[in-house]
Short mmCIF file of C-alpha atoms in Angstrom, two decimals:
data_model
loop_
_atom_site.label_atom_id
_atom_site.label_comp_id
_atom_site.label_asym_id
_atom_site.label_seq_id
_atom_site.Cartn_x
_atom_site.Cartn_y
_atom_site.Cartn_z
CA MET S 1 3.54 43.98 -3.15
CA THR S 2 1.40 41.03 -1.82
CA SER S 3 2.85 38.49 0.33
CA THR S 4 2.48 35.01 0.25
CA PRO S 5 0.08 33.66 3.21
CA SER S 6 1.65 31.07 5.55
CA ARG S 7 1.02 27.58 5.42
CA THR S 8 -0.98 26.11 8.59
CA LEU S 9 -1.24 22.32 9.45
CA SER S 10 -3.68 20.39 11.23
CA THR S 11 -3.33 16.84 12.30
CA ARG S 12 -5.09 14.31 14.02
CA ILE S 13 -5.69 10.45 14.46
CA GLU S 14 -8.74 8.66 13.36
CA ARG S 15 -10.52 5.17 13.94
CA TRP S 16 -12.39 3.18 11.02
CA PRO S 17 -14.15 0.06 12.15
CA ILE S 18 -13.17 -3.28 10.12
CA ALA S 19 -16.20 -5.21 8.64
CA GLY S 20 -15.32 -8.35 10.87
CA SER S 21 -11.83 -8.68 11.30
CA PHE S 22 -8.30 -8.38 9.58
CA THR S 23 -5.58 -11.01 10.06
CA ILE S 24 -2.73 -11.77 9.08
CA SER S 25 0.72 -13.78 9.92
CA ARG S 26 1.32 -11.08 12.93
CA GLY S 27 -2.19 -10.83 14.42
CA ALA S 28 -5.44 -9.68 13.72
CA LYS S 29 -7.25 -6.11 14.15
CA THR S 30 -11.13 -4.92 14.30
CA GLU S 31 -10.01 -1.15 13.61
CA ALA S 32 -7.74 0.54 11.04
CA VAL S 33 -6.43 3.58 12.96
CA THR S 34 -5.27 6.30 10.54
CA VAL S 35 -3.60 9.43 10.96
CA VAL S 36 -4.62 12.90 8.53
CA ALA S 37 -2.91 15.75 8.19
CA GLU S 38 -4.17 19.28 6.83
CA VAL S 39 -2.46 21.73 5.16
CA SER S 40 -4.00 25.10 4.48
CA GLN S 41 -3.06 28.24 2.58
CA GLY S 42 -4.74 30.70 1.31
CA GLY S 43 -8.41 29.16 2.19
CA VAL S 44 -7.22 25.96 0.12
CA THR S 45 -6.47 22.92 2.05
CA GLY S 46 -4.59 19.79 0.91
CA ARG S 47 -5.38 16.10 2.77
CA GLY S 48 -2.83 13.28 3.23
CA GLU S 49 -3.63 9.94 5.22
CA CYS S 50 -1.22 7.43 6.76
CA VAL S 51 -1.61 4.64 8.50
CA PRO S 52 1.63 3.82 10.83
CA TYR S 53 3.32 0.35 10.75
CA PRO S 54 3.99 -1.50 13.82
CA ARG S 55 6.56 -3.75 11.79
CA TYR S 56 8.62 -1.03 11.77
CA GLY S 57 7.83 0.73 15.11
CA GLU S 58 5.84 3.29 14.30
CA THR S 59 2.84 3.93 16.26
CA PRO S 60 -0.04 6.62 15.85
CA GLU S 61 0.84 9.08 18.58
CA ALA S 62 4.75 9.39 17.38
CA THR S 63 3.68 10.06 14.04
CA LEU S 64 1.60 12.52 14.78
CA GLN S 65 4.02 14.30 16.51
CA ALA S 66 6.40 14.01 13.80
CA MET S 67 3.81 15.53 11.49
CA GLN S 68 3.37 18.47 14.09
CA ALA S 69 6.91 19.02 14.50
CA MET S 70 7.13 20.03 10.78
CA ALA S 71 4.59 22.66 11.22
CA GLU S 72 6.99 25.68 12.05
CA PRO S 73 8.93 24.71 8.43
CA LEU S 74 5.73 24.45 6.52
CA ALA S 75 4.31 27.76 7.76
CA ARG S 76 8.04 28.69 6.60
CA GLY S 77 7.45 27.39 3.39
CA LEU S 78 8.61 24.33 3.24
CA ASP S 79 7.67 22.18 -0.02
CA ARG S 80 7.04 19.13 -1.24
CA ILE S 81 10.60 18.38 -2.71
CA ALA S 82 12.48 19.92 0.57
CA LEU S 83 10.24 17.92 2.76
CA GLN S 84 12.04 14.60 1.16
CA ALA S 85 15.31 15.17 2.86
CA ALA S 86 13.47 16.91 6.32
CA MET S 87 12.04 13.80 7.45
CA ARG S 88 12.80 10.29 6.95
CA PRO S 89 10.49 8.01 4.57
CA GLY S 90 7.37 6.41 6.94
CA ALA S 91 4.41 6.99 7.44
CA ALA S 92 4.28 10.70 8.88
CA ARG S 93 6.08 11.86 5.37
CA ASN S 94 3.23 10.04 3.61
CA ALA S 95 0.73 12.05 4.85
CA LEU S 96 2.53 15.17 4.80
CA ASP S 97 3.94 15.12 1.49
CA CYS S 98 0.26 13.77 0.23
CA ALA S 99 -1.23 16.94 1.85
CA LEU S 100 0.98 18.83 0.04
CA SER S 101 0.45 17.17 -3.23
CA ASP S 102 -3.16 18.02 -2.74
CA LEU S 103 -2.53 21.41 -1.75
CA GLU S 104 -0.47 21.87 -4.89
CA ALA S 105 -3.15 20.71 -6.96
CA LYS S 106 -6.31 22.49 -5.73
CA ALA S 107 -4.49 26.32 -5.85
CA ALA S 108 -3.25 25.69 -9.27
CA GLY S 109 -6.91 24.60 -10.18
CA GLN S 110 -5.75 21.34 -12.10
CA ARG S 111 -5.59 17.61 -11.17
CA ILE S 112 -1.88 16.16 -9.61
CA TRP S 113 -1.31 13.85 -12.51
CA ASN S 114 -1.48 16.64 -15.07
CA LEU S 115 1.02 18.75 -12.79
CA LEU S 116 3.11 15.91 -12.12
CA GLY S 117 3.50 15.09 -15.72
CA ARG S 118 2.11 11.83 -15.35
CA PRO S 119 -0.64 10.02 -17.31
CA ALA S 120 -4.52 10.44 -15.91
CA PRO S 121 -5.08 7.43 -14.15
CA THR S 122 -7.81 5.08 -15.39
CA PRO S 123 -9.87 2.03 -13.62
CA CYS S 124 -7.90 -0.49 -12.75
CA THR S 125 -8.59 -3.98 -11.08
CA THR S 126 -7.79 -4.21 -7.74
CA ALA S 127 -6.91 -7.51 -5.78
CA TYR S 128 -9.20 -8.58 -2.78
CA THR S 129 -7.77 -9.63 0.77
CA ILE S 130 -8.81 -13.21 2.22
CA SER S 131 -7.55 -12.80 5.85
CA LEU S 132 -5.38 -15.54 7.60
CA GLY S 133 -7.72 -18.72 8.93
CA THR S 134 -8.40 -22.17 8.89
CA PRO S 135 -7.93 -23.82 5.61
CA ALA S 136 -12.33 -24.40 6.08
CA ALA S 137 -12.42 -21.02 7.00
CA MET S 138 -10.68 -19.49 4.53
CA ALA S 139 -12.44 -21.41 1.84
CA GLU S 140 -15.75 -20.28 3.19
CA ALA S 141 -14.40 -16.44 2.77
CA THR S 142 -13.20 -17.23 -0.81
CA ALA S 143 -16.44 -18.94 -1.82
CA ARG S 144 -17.90 -15.61 -1.12
CA ALA S 145 -15.26 -13.84 -2.91
CA ALA S 146 -14.87 -16.21 -5.76
CA HIS S 147 -16.60 -13.40 -8.38
CA ARG S 148 -13.60 -11.54 -8.18
CA PRO S 149 -11.20 -11.61 -10.73
CA LEU S 150 -8.25 -11.33 -8.46
CA LEU S 151 -7.37 -12.52 -5.02
CA LYS S 152 -4.82 -11.73 -2.21
CA ILE S 153 -4.83 -14.86 0.10
CA LYS S 154 -3.03 -13.97 3.71
CA LEU S 155 -0.93 -17.25 4.66
CA GLY S 156 0.99 -17.56 7.77
CA GLY S 157 3.47 -20.50 8.14
CA ASP S 158 2.54 -24.23 9.30
CA GLY S 159 -0.60 -25.82 7.34
CA ASP S 160 -0.03 -22.91 4.83
CA SER S 161 0.00 -25.76 1.64
CA GLU S 162 -3.91 -26.88 2.78
CA ARG S 163 -4.90 -23.43 2.92
CA ILE S 164 -3.79 -22.46 -0.79
CA ALA S 165 -5.26 -25.69 -1.62
CA ALA S 166 -8.79 -24.80 0.02
CA VAL S 167 -8.67 -21.37 -1.37
CA ARG S 168 -8.12 -22.91 -5.15
CA LYS S 169 -10.48 -25.25 -4.72
CA ALA S 170 -13.09 -22.60 -3.46
CA ALA S 171 -12.37 -20.14 -6.36
CA PRO S 172 -11.31 -21.84 -9.58
CA LYS S 173 -11.21 -19.16 -11.65
CA SER S 174 -9.79 -16.30 -9.80
CA GLU S 175 -6.07 -15.49 -10.20
CA LEU S 176 -4.78 -15.66 -6.82
CA ILE S 177 -1.69 -13.81 -4.61
CA VAL S 178 -0.40 -14.97 -1.72
CA ASP S 179 1.21 -13.00 1.05
CA ALA S 180 3.04 -14.95 3.62
CA ASN S 181 4.21 -11.59 5.82
CA GLU S 182 7.68 -13.26 6.79
CA ALA S 183 5.86 -16.42 8.05
CA TRP S 184 7.68 -19.16 6.10
CA THR S 185 10.97 -20.73 6.66
CA GLU S 186 13.75 -21.29 4.63
CA ASP S 187 13.08 -25.41 5.56
CA SER S 188 9.69 -24.76 4.69
CA LEU S 189 10.40 -22.59 1.31
CA ALA S 190 10.29 -25.24 -1.55
CA ALA S 191 7.16 -27.02 -0.60
CA ASN S 192 5.27 -23.94 -0.35
CA LEU S 193 6.14 -22.54 -3.44
CA ALA S 194 5.31 -25.96 -5.24
CA ALA S 195 2.08 -26.10 -3.31
CA CYS S 196 1.59 -22.42 -4.45
CA ALA S 197 2.63 -23.20 -8.23
CA ASP S 198 0.41 -26.33 -7.99
CA ALA S 199 -2.41 -24.20 -7.10
CA GLY S 200 -1.60 -21.76 -10.40
CA VAL S 201 -0.31 -18.78 -7.85
CA ILE S 202 1.17 -15.93 -9.98
CA LEU S 203 2.83 -14.12 -7.21
CA ILE S 204 4.02 -14.67 -3.72
CA GLU S 205 4.92 -11.65 -1.28
CA GLN S 206 7.47 -11.75 1.17
CA PRO S 207 8.06 -15.46 2.11
CA LEU S 208 10.71 -14.96 4.39
CA PRO S 209 11.85 -12.89 6.55
CA ALA S 210 13.21 -9.11 5.67
CA GLY S 211 16.82 -9.76 6.03
CA ASN S 212 17.03 -13.03 6.44
CA ASP S 213 15.77 -14.24 2.79
CA GLU S 214 19.13 -15.27 0.83
CA ALA S 215 17.47 -18.30 0.14
CA LEU S 216 15.75 -16.50 -2.53
CA ALA S 217 18.48 -16.43 -4.54
CA ARG S 218 19.61 -20.26 -4.06
CA ILE S 219 16.48 -21.67 -5.26
CA LYS S 220 14.33 -22.13 -8.31
CA ARG S 221 11.23 -19.78 -8.18
CA PRO S 222 8.51 -21.50 -9.73
CA VAL S 223 6.05 -18.50 -9.07
CA ALA S 224 7.34 -14.82 -9.08
CA VAL S 225 8.29 -13.38 -5.40
CA CYS S 226 7.67 -9.98 -4.53
CA ALA S 227 9.48 -7.92 -2.14
CA ASP S 228 7.16 -6.33 0.73
CA GLU S 229 8.95 -5.56 3.56
CA SER S 230 12.24 -6.19 2.20
CA VAL S 231 12.01 -3.06 0.23
CA HIS S 232 11.17 0.43 1.15
CA ASP S 233 12.27 3.32 -0.99
CA ARG S 234 14.75 3.61 -3.76
CA ALA S 235 17.53 2.91 -1.74
CA SER S 236 16.80 -0.89 -0.92
CA LEU S 237 16.12 -1.60 -4.68
CA GLU S 238 19.58 -2.68 -5.37
CA GLY S 239 20.25 -5.38 -2.64
CA LEU S 240 16.87 -7.51 -4.28
CA ARG S 241 18.69 -8.30 -7.24
CA GLY S 242 18.37 -11.99 -7.97
CA ARG S 243 16.05 -12.56 -4.99
CA TYR S 244 12.69 -11.05 -6.33
CA ASP S 245 11.25 -10.67 -9.38
CA ALA S 246 8.88 -7.57 -7.80
CA VAL S 247 8.30 -4.91 -5.30
CA ASN S 248 5.33 -3.92 -3.48
CA ILE S 249 5.37 -0.24 -3.17
CA LYS S 250 3.38 1.44 -0.53
CA LEU S 251 3.04 5.25 0.23
CA ASP S 252 3.60 4.27 4.04
CA LYS S 253 6.96 2.93 3.40
CA THR S 254 8.31 5.07 0.48
CA GLY S 255 7.29 8.61 2.77
CA GLY S 256 4.72 9.54 0.25
CA LEU S 257 3.70 9.91 -3.51
CA THR S 258 6.76 12.18 -4.71
CA GLU S 259 8.98 8.79 -3.45
CA ALA S 260 6.95 6.18 -4.62
CA LEU S 261 6.69 7.86 -8.13
CA ALA S 262 10.41 7.71 -8.43
CA MET S 263 11.10 4.49 -7.10
CA ALA S 264 7.97 2.98 -9.66
CA ASP S 265 10.80 4.43 -12.11
CA ALA S 266 14.09 3.16 -10.81
CA ALA S 267 12.28 -0.20 -10.14
CA ARG S 268 11.20 -0.86 -13.90
CA ALA S 269 14.54 0.43 -14.85
CA ILE S 270 16.13 -2.61 -13.06
CA GLY S 271 13.86 -5.01 -14.15
CA PHE S 272 11.26 -5.33 -11.47
CA GLU S 273 7.64 -5.86 -11.69
CA ILE S 274 5.45 -3.29 -9.89
CA MET S 275 3.44 -4.10 -7.43
CA ILE S 276 1.18 -1.14 -5.61
CA GLY S 277 -0.22 -2.21 -2.20
CA CYS S 278 -1.80 -0.79 1.01
CA MET S 279 -2.63 -0.56 4.50
CA VAL S 280 -6.23 -1.06 5.58
CA ALA S 281 -7.75 2.69 5.25
CA THR S 282 -10.06 4.98 3.69
CA SER S 283 -10.11 6.23 0.23
CA LEU S 284 -7.87 9.40 1.43
CA SER S 285 -5.15 6.46 1.29
CA MET S 286 -5.90 5.01 -1.96
CA ALA S 287 -6.25 7.74 -3.99
CA PRO S 288 -2.46 9.16 -4.24
CA ALA S 289 -1.69 5.50 -5.20
CA MET S 290 -3.91 5.32 -8.35
CA LEU S 291 -0.99 6.90 -10.01
CA ILE S 292 1.47 4.34 -9.39
CA ALA S 293 -1.37 1.74 -10.23
CA GLN S 294 -1.42 2.99 -13.81
CA ALA S 295 2.15 1.08 -14.28
CA ALA S 296 1.77 -1.60 -11.81
CA ARG S 297 1.32 -5.42 -13.12
CA PHE S 298 -0.32 -6.00 -9.68
CA VAL S 299 -3.07 -3.30 -7.97
CA ASP S 300 -4.05 -3.95 -4.42
CA LEU S 301 -6.01 -1.25 -3.08
CA ASP S 302 -8.74 -2.59 -1.77
CA GLY S 303 -8.16 -0.85 2.19
CA PRO S 304 -11.85 0.64 2.07
CA LEU S 305 -13.52 -2.69 0.74
CA LEU S 306 -12.18 -4.14 4.10
CA LEU S 307 -14.00 -1.12 6.29
CA ALA S 308 -17.49 -0.98 7.68
CA ARG S 309 -17.56 2.14 5.80
CA ASP S 310 -15.58 4.72 4.07
CA ARG S 311 -15.08 8.50 3.90
CA ASP S 312 -17.26 10.88 2.20
CA HIS S 313 -16.22 11.62 -1.59
CA GLY S 314 -14.74 7.93 -1.53
CA LEU S 315 -13.03 6.16 -4.32
CA ARG S 316 -15.82 4.53 -6.42
CA TYR S 317 -15.39 0.40 -6.39
CA ASP S 318 -17.38 -1.30 -8.90
CA GLY S 319 -16.73 -4.98 -7.87
CA SER S 320 -13.09 -5.13 -7.67
CA MET S 321 -12.56 -2.46 -10.50
CA ILE S 322 -11.27 1.13 -8.71
CA TYR S 323 -11.63 4.50 -10.58
CA PRO S 324 -9.26 7.61 -9.78
CA PRO S 325 -10.42 10.18 -7.15
CA ASP S 326 -12.46 12.85 -7.73
CA ALA S 327 -11.12 16.18 -6.99
CA ALA S 328 -13.48 16.44 -3.98
CA LEU S 329 -11.41 13.52 -2.18
CA TRP S 330 -7.62 14.15 -3.36
CA GLY S 331 -5.78 15.60 -6.22
#
């Protein structure tokens, strides 16, 4: 009787330069710091990548430690399903969950969507992000991207009405999503919503701070509003009724593909539109999210497009069209 070889875990922090800089209401950065997990068994290795989110108190070092703490349970046979209860949602669990999914697919010699009984991913259009800046700077950046069908505009509070008007003038034919990253207030909400409606914006992400968004239930919303920082996993969905029209699913928030798929199913059942989002990261982070993108109304998986370079075997981007991952990358 042959015993099953144990699993070994390898983790590391990687740094990927951003092309220029990436600016949102909470600050700017010039590199993407990711944490990679590799789970090996029987000569096969599965990979996953995550981006620790400072907004939730995550750091690369703490994320690395949380992943390394699972080395012994993984060696004893902890699988992807048991992982959900063994770790809290967040970046560390995401990398391990995606690595185990990749390992599962490679060991079976099948694509992960077949093993999960999900539709095979097909090409889809991703948003392209315009960083926060002055109206003139954002208009200049928008003009360079005006050929793209869907733009995501980072806003930041004071002056947002001017920013969105300048962006719309620079890209008259593009669909626009705006992301305030919790920077608006109850006092500025109505005026900013009206400015977005005037500009033909199709979606507004997280206008008010999470935990202080009650005003969304009391005001007429002329543009659909999407929860981002206010939503994490399935447990947070029910409290969003009446305030939001859509939810932004990010694997670093849900703690991996396993919960993200279940969350997408639950959100649609409640009546929410689905947005699949990302942090600035390589194609290894985007690849699992392509399974969610198949049922998403809004796709925002442009992370690799914002980097100076991507990893080997990265996703294929043809303009704003994103193609499913090759097995050499993931899944």
